Tab-separated table of C-alpha atoms and ligand atoms in Angstrom:
chain	number	residue	atom	x	y	z
A	1	MET	CA	-66.542	106.757	-123.167
A	2	HIS	CA	-66.517	108.688	-126.365
A	3	MET	CA	-65.235	112.137	-125.862
A	4	PRO	CA	-64.690	114.344	-128.895
A	5	ARG	CA	-61.811	116.805	-128.922
A	6	SER	CA	-62.909	120.221	-127.826
A	7	THR	CA	-62.312	121.810	-131.214
A	8	ASP	CA	-64.941	119.175	-132.714
A	9	ARG	CA	-67.223	119.866	-129.817
A	10	LEU	CA	-67.491	123.563	-131.029
A	11	ASP	CA	-68.667	122.633	-134.615
A	12	ARG	CA	-72.241	123.305	-133.580
A	13	TYR	CA	-71.336	126.599	-131.995
A	14	ARG	CA	-69.429	127.892	-135.054
A	15	ALA	CA	-71.979	126.708	-137.593
A	16	LYS	CA	-74.554	128.998	-136.030
A	17	ARG	CA	-72.446	132.163	-136.113
A	18	ASP	CA	-70.818	134.501	-138.629
A	19	PHE	CA	-67.601	135.740	-137.038
A	20	THR	CA	-67.140	138.510	-139.592
A	21	VAL	CA	-70.310	140.148	-138.099
A	22	THR	CA	-70.485	139.067	-134.359
A	23	ALA	CA	-67.870	140.079	-131.734
A	24	GLU	CA	-68.323	136.661	-130.021
A	25	PRO	CA	-65.076	134.531	-129.848
A	26	SER	CA	-64.674	131.893	-132.627
A	27	GLY	CA	-63.050	129.451	-130.362
A	28	THR	CA	-59.747	129.262	-131.965
A	29	GLU	CA	-57.680	129.889	-128.821
A	30	ALA	CA	-55.061	127.318	-127.720
A	31	PRO	CA	-56.265	124.520	-125.568
A	32	GLN	CA	-55.964	125.194	-121.876
A	33	PRO	CA	-55.385	122.967	-118.918
A	34	ALA	CA	-58.522	121.669	-117.399
A	35	GLY	CA	-60.206	124.477	-115.377
A	36	ASN	CA	-63.255	124.677	-113.119
A	37	ARG	CA	-64.785	128.097	-113.882
A	38	PHE	CA	-68.404	128.779	-114.241
A	39	VAL	CA	-70.230	131.755	-115.792
A	40	VAL	CA	-73.702	132.967	-115.940
A	41	GLN	CA	-74.536	135.456	-118.652
A	42	ARG	CA	-77.747	137.390	-118.772
A	43	HIS	CA	-78.730	137.286	-122.392
A	44	ARG	CA	-81.480	139.568	-123.920
A	45	ALA	CA	-82.092	137.923	-127.122
A	46	SER	CA	-85.542	137.480	-128.669
A	47	HIS	CA	-86.375	136.080	-125.224
A	48	LEU	CA	-84.543	136.980	-122.100
A	49	HIS	CA	-82.686	134.024	-120.636
A	50	TYR	CA	-79.573	133.315	-118.508
A	51	ASP	CA	-76.768	131.186	-119.920
A	52	LEU	CA	-75.221	128.829	-117.332
A	53	ARG	CA	-71.772	127.638	-118.472
A	54	LEU	CA	-69.553	125.152	-116.691
A	55	GLU	CA	-66.013	124.660	-117.817
A	56	GLY	CA	-65.363	120.984	-118.575
A	57	GLY	CA	-63.659	118.955	-121.318
A	58	GLY	CA	-61.892	121.868	-122.765
A	59	VAL	CA	-65.265	123.775	-123.547
A	60	LEU	CA	-68.040	125.636	-121.674
A	61	ILE	CA	-70.816	123.133	-121.169
A	62	SER	CA	-73.859	125.344	-121.505
A	63	TRP	CA	-77.602	125.613	-120.607
A	64	ALA	CA	-80.095	128.248	-121.291
A	65	VAL	CA	-82.257	128.973	-118.263
A	66	PRO	CA	-85.215	131.171	-119.222
A	67	LYS	CA	-85.998	132.372	-115.700
A	68	GLY	CA	-82.378	132.331	-114.436
A	69	PRO	CA	-80.879	130.423	-111.561
A	70	THR	CA	-82.108	131.013	-108.040
A	71	LEU	CA	-80.956	130.283	-104.570
A	72	ASP	CA	-84.553	129.450	-103.600
A	73	PRO	CA	-84.518	125.770	-102.833
A	74	ALA	CA	-88.349	125.438	-103.504
A	75	VAL	CA	-87.994	126.426	-107.069
A	76	LYS	CA	-87.168	124.257	-110.081
A	77	ARG	CA	-86.083	126.068	-113.194
A	78	MET	CA	-86.253	124.761	-116.750
A	79	ALA	CA	-82.765	124.672	-118.289
A	80	VAL	CA	-82.205	123.798	-121.977
A	81	HIS	CA	-78.854	122.035	-122.744
A	82	VAL	CA	-77.369	123.972	-125.604
A	83	GLU	CA	-74.242	123.760	-127.754
A	84	ASP	CA	-70.879	123.856	-126.037
A	85	HIS	CA	-69.197	127.179	-126.095
A	86	PRO	CA	-65.480	128.020	-126.491
A	87	LEU	CA	-63.572	128.862	-123.239
A	88	GLY	CA	-63.079	132.372	-124.740
A	89	TYR	CA	-66.826	132.968	-124.190
A	90	PHE	CA	-66.221	132.971	-120.496
A	91	ASP	CA	-65.973	136.750	-120.001
A	92	PHE	CA	-67.879	137.722	-123.189
A	93	GLU	CA	-69.941	140.786	-122.677
A	94	GLY	CA	-71.329	142.962	-125.412
A	95	ALA	CA	-73.915	143.139	-128.162
A	96	ILE	CA	-74.669	140.515	-130.797
A	97	PRO	CA	-75.981	142.197	-133.948
A	98	LYS	CA	-79.680	141.976	-134.647
A	99	GLY	CA	-80.434	139.223	-137.144
A	100	GLU	CA	-77.463	137.168	-136.066
A	101	TYR	CA	-77.867	134.033	-133.902
A	102	GLY	CA	-78.707	135.154	-130.448
A	103	GLY	CA	-78.883	138.799	-131.421
A	104	GLY	CA	-79.193	141.076	-128.413
A	105	ASP	CA	-77.030	142.025	-125.413
A	106	VAL	CA	-75.041	139.962	-123.040
A	107	ILE	CA	-73.568	140.697	-119.543
A	108	VAL	CA	-71.496	138.579	-117.377
A	109	TRP	CA	-74.002	138.260	-114.628
A	110	ASP	CA	-71.916	135.978	-112.343
A	111	TRP	CA	-68.696	134.033	-112.420
A	112	GLY	CA	-66.591	131.953	-110.068
A	113	THR	CA	-65.604	128.289	-109.785
A	114	TRP	CA	-67.607	125.076	-109.464
A	115	THR	CA	-66.829	121.543	-108.398
A	116	ALA	CA	-68.629	118.292	-108.972
A	117	ALA	CA	-70.287	117.457	-105.683
A	118	HIS	CA	-69.358	113.732	-105.946
A	119	GLY	CA	-66.066	114.087	-107.945
A	120	GLU	CA	-67.813	112.951	-111.113
A	121	ASP	CA	-66.432	113.779	-114.551
A	122	PRO	CA	-68.515	116.602	-115.777
A	123	VAL	CA	-68.615	115.434	-119.474
A	124	GLN	CA	-69.654	111.915	-118.350
A	125	ALA	CA	-72.274	113.356	-115.923
A	126	VAL	CA	-73.789	115.462	-118.531
A	127	GLU	CA	-73.914	112.507	-120.865
A	128	ASP	CA	-75.652	110.549	-118.080
A	129	GLY	CA	-78.080	113.376	-117.519
A	130	GLU	CA	-77.468	114.258	-113.844
A	131	LEU	CA	-74.807	116.618	-112.283
A	132	HIS	CA	-74.650	117.781	-108.708
A	133	PHE	CA	-72.222	120.647	-108.215
A	134	ASP	CA	-71.035	123.444	-105.762
A	135	VAL	CA	-70.492	126.801	-107.037
A	136	GLU	CA	-68.524	129.742	-105.464
A	137	GLY	CA	-69.643	132.738	-107.301
A	138	GLU	CA	-70.312	136.430	-106.449
A	139	LYS	CA	-74.006	135.974	-106.541
A	140	LEU	CA	-74.492	132.263	-106.635
A	141	ALA	CA	-73.244	129.890	-103.921
A	142	GLY	CA	-73.856	126.410	-102.607
A	143	ARG	CA	-74.993	123.233	-104.219
A	144	PHE	CA	-77.109	122.896	-107.345
A	145	ALA	CA	-78.339	119.951	-109.392
A	146	LEU	CA	-78.932	119.614	-113.046
A	147	VAL	CA	-81.180	116.767	-114.007
A	148	ARG	CA	-82.222	115.781	-117.487
A	149	ARG	CA	-85.988	115.299	-118.141
A	150	GLY	CA	-86.550	112.452	-120.549
A	151	ALA	CA	-84.701	112.063	-123.823
A	152	GLY	CA	-84.430	115.652	-125.175
A	153	GLU	CA	-82.387	118.629	-124.093
A	154	GLN	CA	-84.753	119.826	-121.328
A	155	TRP	CA	-83.274	119.712	-117.843
A	156	LEU	CA	-84.232	121.034	-114.467
A	157	LEU	CA	-81.895	123.229	-112.340
A	158	LEU	CA	-82.517	123.444	-108.643
A	159	HIS	CA	-80.672	124.616	-105.564
A	160	LYS	CA	-80.370	122.217	-102.689
A	161	HIS	CA	-81.457	123.018	-99.139
A	162	ASP	CA	-78.121	124.105	-97.704
A	163	GLU	CA	-76.579	127.045	-95.783
A	164	PHE	CA	-76.588	129.221	-98.982
A	165	ALA	CA	-80.223	128.591	-99.879
A	166	ILE	CA	-82.328	131.771	-99.712
A	167	PRO	CA	-86.159	131.417	-100.109
A	168	GLY	CA	-87.641	133.967	-102.515
A	169	TRP	CA	-84.242	134.913	-104.029
A	170	ASP	CA	-84.747	136.266	-107.597
A	171	PRO	CA	-81.922	136.826	-110.140
A	172	GLU	CA	-83.716	139.765	-111.543
A	173	ASP	CA	-83.098	141.620	-108.215
A	174	HIS	CA	-79.365	141.435	-108.997
A	175	PRO	CA	-79.099	142.970	-112.447
A	176	ARG	CA	-75.578	144.276	-112.762
A	177	SER	CA	-72.517	142.686	-114.485
A	178	VAL	CA	-69.910	141.239	-112.162
A	179	LYS	CA	-67.371	142.086	-114.780
A	180	SER	CA	-68.124	145.791	-115.558
A	181	GLY	CA	-70.911	146.782	-113.114
A	182	ARG	CA	-73.087	147.513	-116.101
A	183	THR	CA	-76.723	146.613	-116.816
A	184	ASN	CA	-77.990	144.961	-120.002
A	185	ASP	CA	-79.297	148.382	-120.987
A	186	GLU	CA	-75.915	150.015	-120.510
A	187	VAL	CA	-74.267	147.366	-122.543
A	188	ARG	CA	-76.779	147.839	-125.329
A	189	GLU	CA	-76.090	151.547	-125.371
A	190	ALA	CA	-72.340	151.217	-125.538
A	191	PRO	CA	-71.623	147.572	-126.384
A	192	THR	CA	-67.841	148.051	-127.160
A	193	ALA	CA	-67.060	150.462	-124.255
A	194	SER	CA	-65.481	147.713	-122.132
A	195	TRP	CA	-64.971	145.095	-124.712
A	196	SER	CA	-61.442	144.105	-125.437
A	197	HIS	CA	-60.079	140.630	-125.295
A	198	ARG	CA	-59.754	139.467	-121.687
A	199	THR	CA	-59.160	142.984	-120.315
A	200	SER	CA	-61.877	145.357	-119.316
A	201	TRP	CA	-62.745	148.185	-117.009
A	202	PRO	CA	-66.061	149.674	-116.186
A	203	ALA	CA	-67.358	151.930	-118.873
A	204	VAL	CA	-68.035	155.573	-117.942
A	205	THR	CA	-71.760	156.092	-117.224
A	206	ALA	CA	-73.806	159.123	-118.226
A	207	ASP	CA	-73.983	160.219	-114.541
A	208	GLU	CA	-70.193	160.028	-114.249
A	209	LEU	CA	-69.797	162.078	-117.355
A	210	GLN	CA	-72.217	164.599	-116.028
A	211	ALA	CA	-70.370	164.870	-112.709
A	212	LEU	CA	-67.039	165.308	-114.652
A	213	ASP	CA	-68.666	168.160	-116.562
A	214	ASP	CA	-69.943	169.692	-113.309
A	215	ILE	CA	-66.499	169.570	-111.820
A	216	ARG	CA	-65.016	171.302	-114.938
A	217	VAL	CA	-67.550	174.049	-114.733
A	218	SER	CA	-66.989	174.736	-111.066
A	219	ASP	CA	-63.176	174.668	-111.671
A	220	ALA	CA	-63.453	177.084	-114.448
A	221	TRP	CA	-65.754	179.381	-112.332
A	222	GLN	CA	-63.157	179.358	-109.395
A	223	ILE	CA	-60.251	179.983	-111.668
A	224	GLY	CA	-62.167	182.784	-113.305
A	225	GLU	CA	-63.017	184.287	-109.897
A	226	HIS	CA	-59.434	183.870	-108.737
A	227	THR	CA	-58.114	185.660	-111.797
A	228	LEU	CA	-60.612	188.574	-111.251
A	229	LYS	CA	-59.533	188.988	-107.602
A	230	ASN	CA	-55.978	188.970	-108.264
A	231	SER	CA	-56.029	191.026	-111.443
A	232	PRO	CA	-53.603	194.071	-111.007
A	233	THR	CA	-56.317	196.663	-112.007
B	1	MN	MN1	-77.949	132.769	-124.863
């Protein structure tokens, strides 16, 4: 089997991006031992889609899923196999500048681990056009299948009938980031608020700032009253 080194596999990814402009990782991090993480990013670019990425072969093997993954076993979702992404993309959340490739906002919609259902090698399975896998995420769980349709990059993503299947389940009903708790709108408003390499904390929301202001006002008021009551006059 021909398996290019992960650095070569990222050529297509790098060719599409200007890393002096976008905050996305350039994929130059040191190679890491084989892992089995998965991530789904909700990406509002020119068209909303979800990016499903499975760690395998030293990269994130990626599909763009326009309507997003679902736990509903009756629904087949179109998934377009896209260029491999660097492992550093795993927790990327932020804004991609307008006019750049994929310009828009990205949240880490779900993450966790995945396992090939029949122990198959993920890189080979993708080459062969069929991958059955189990995920343990915060939103997604259970067995999925990705099946290539024809000779192009169009695949179908579906959830199997298992104990984790939920009829009618819609990813749009679960809009918050599992990394920061933020929505795409909140990330767009403050894209760098929680972005720092591999560490993050939830950004302060407008409501929280208001609550903080309210506390300060009432504290000042109480201190003021206290001072009046105890003034020696
Ligand atoms: Mn995308």
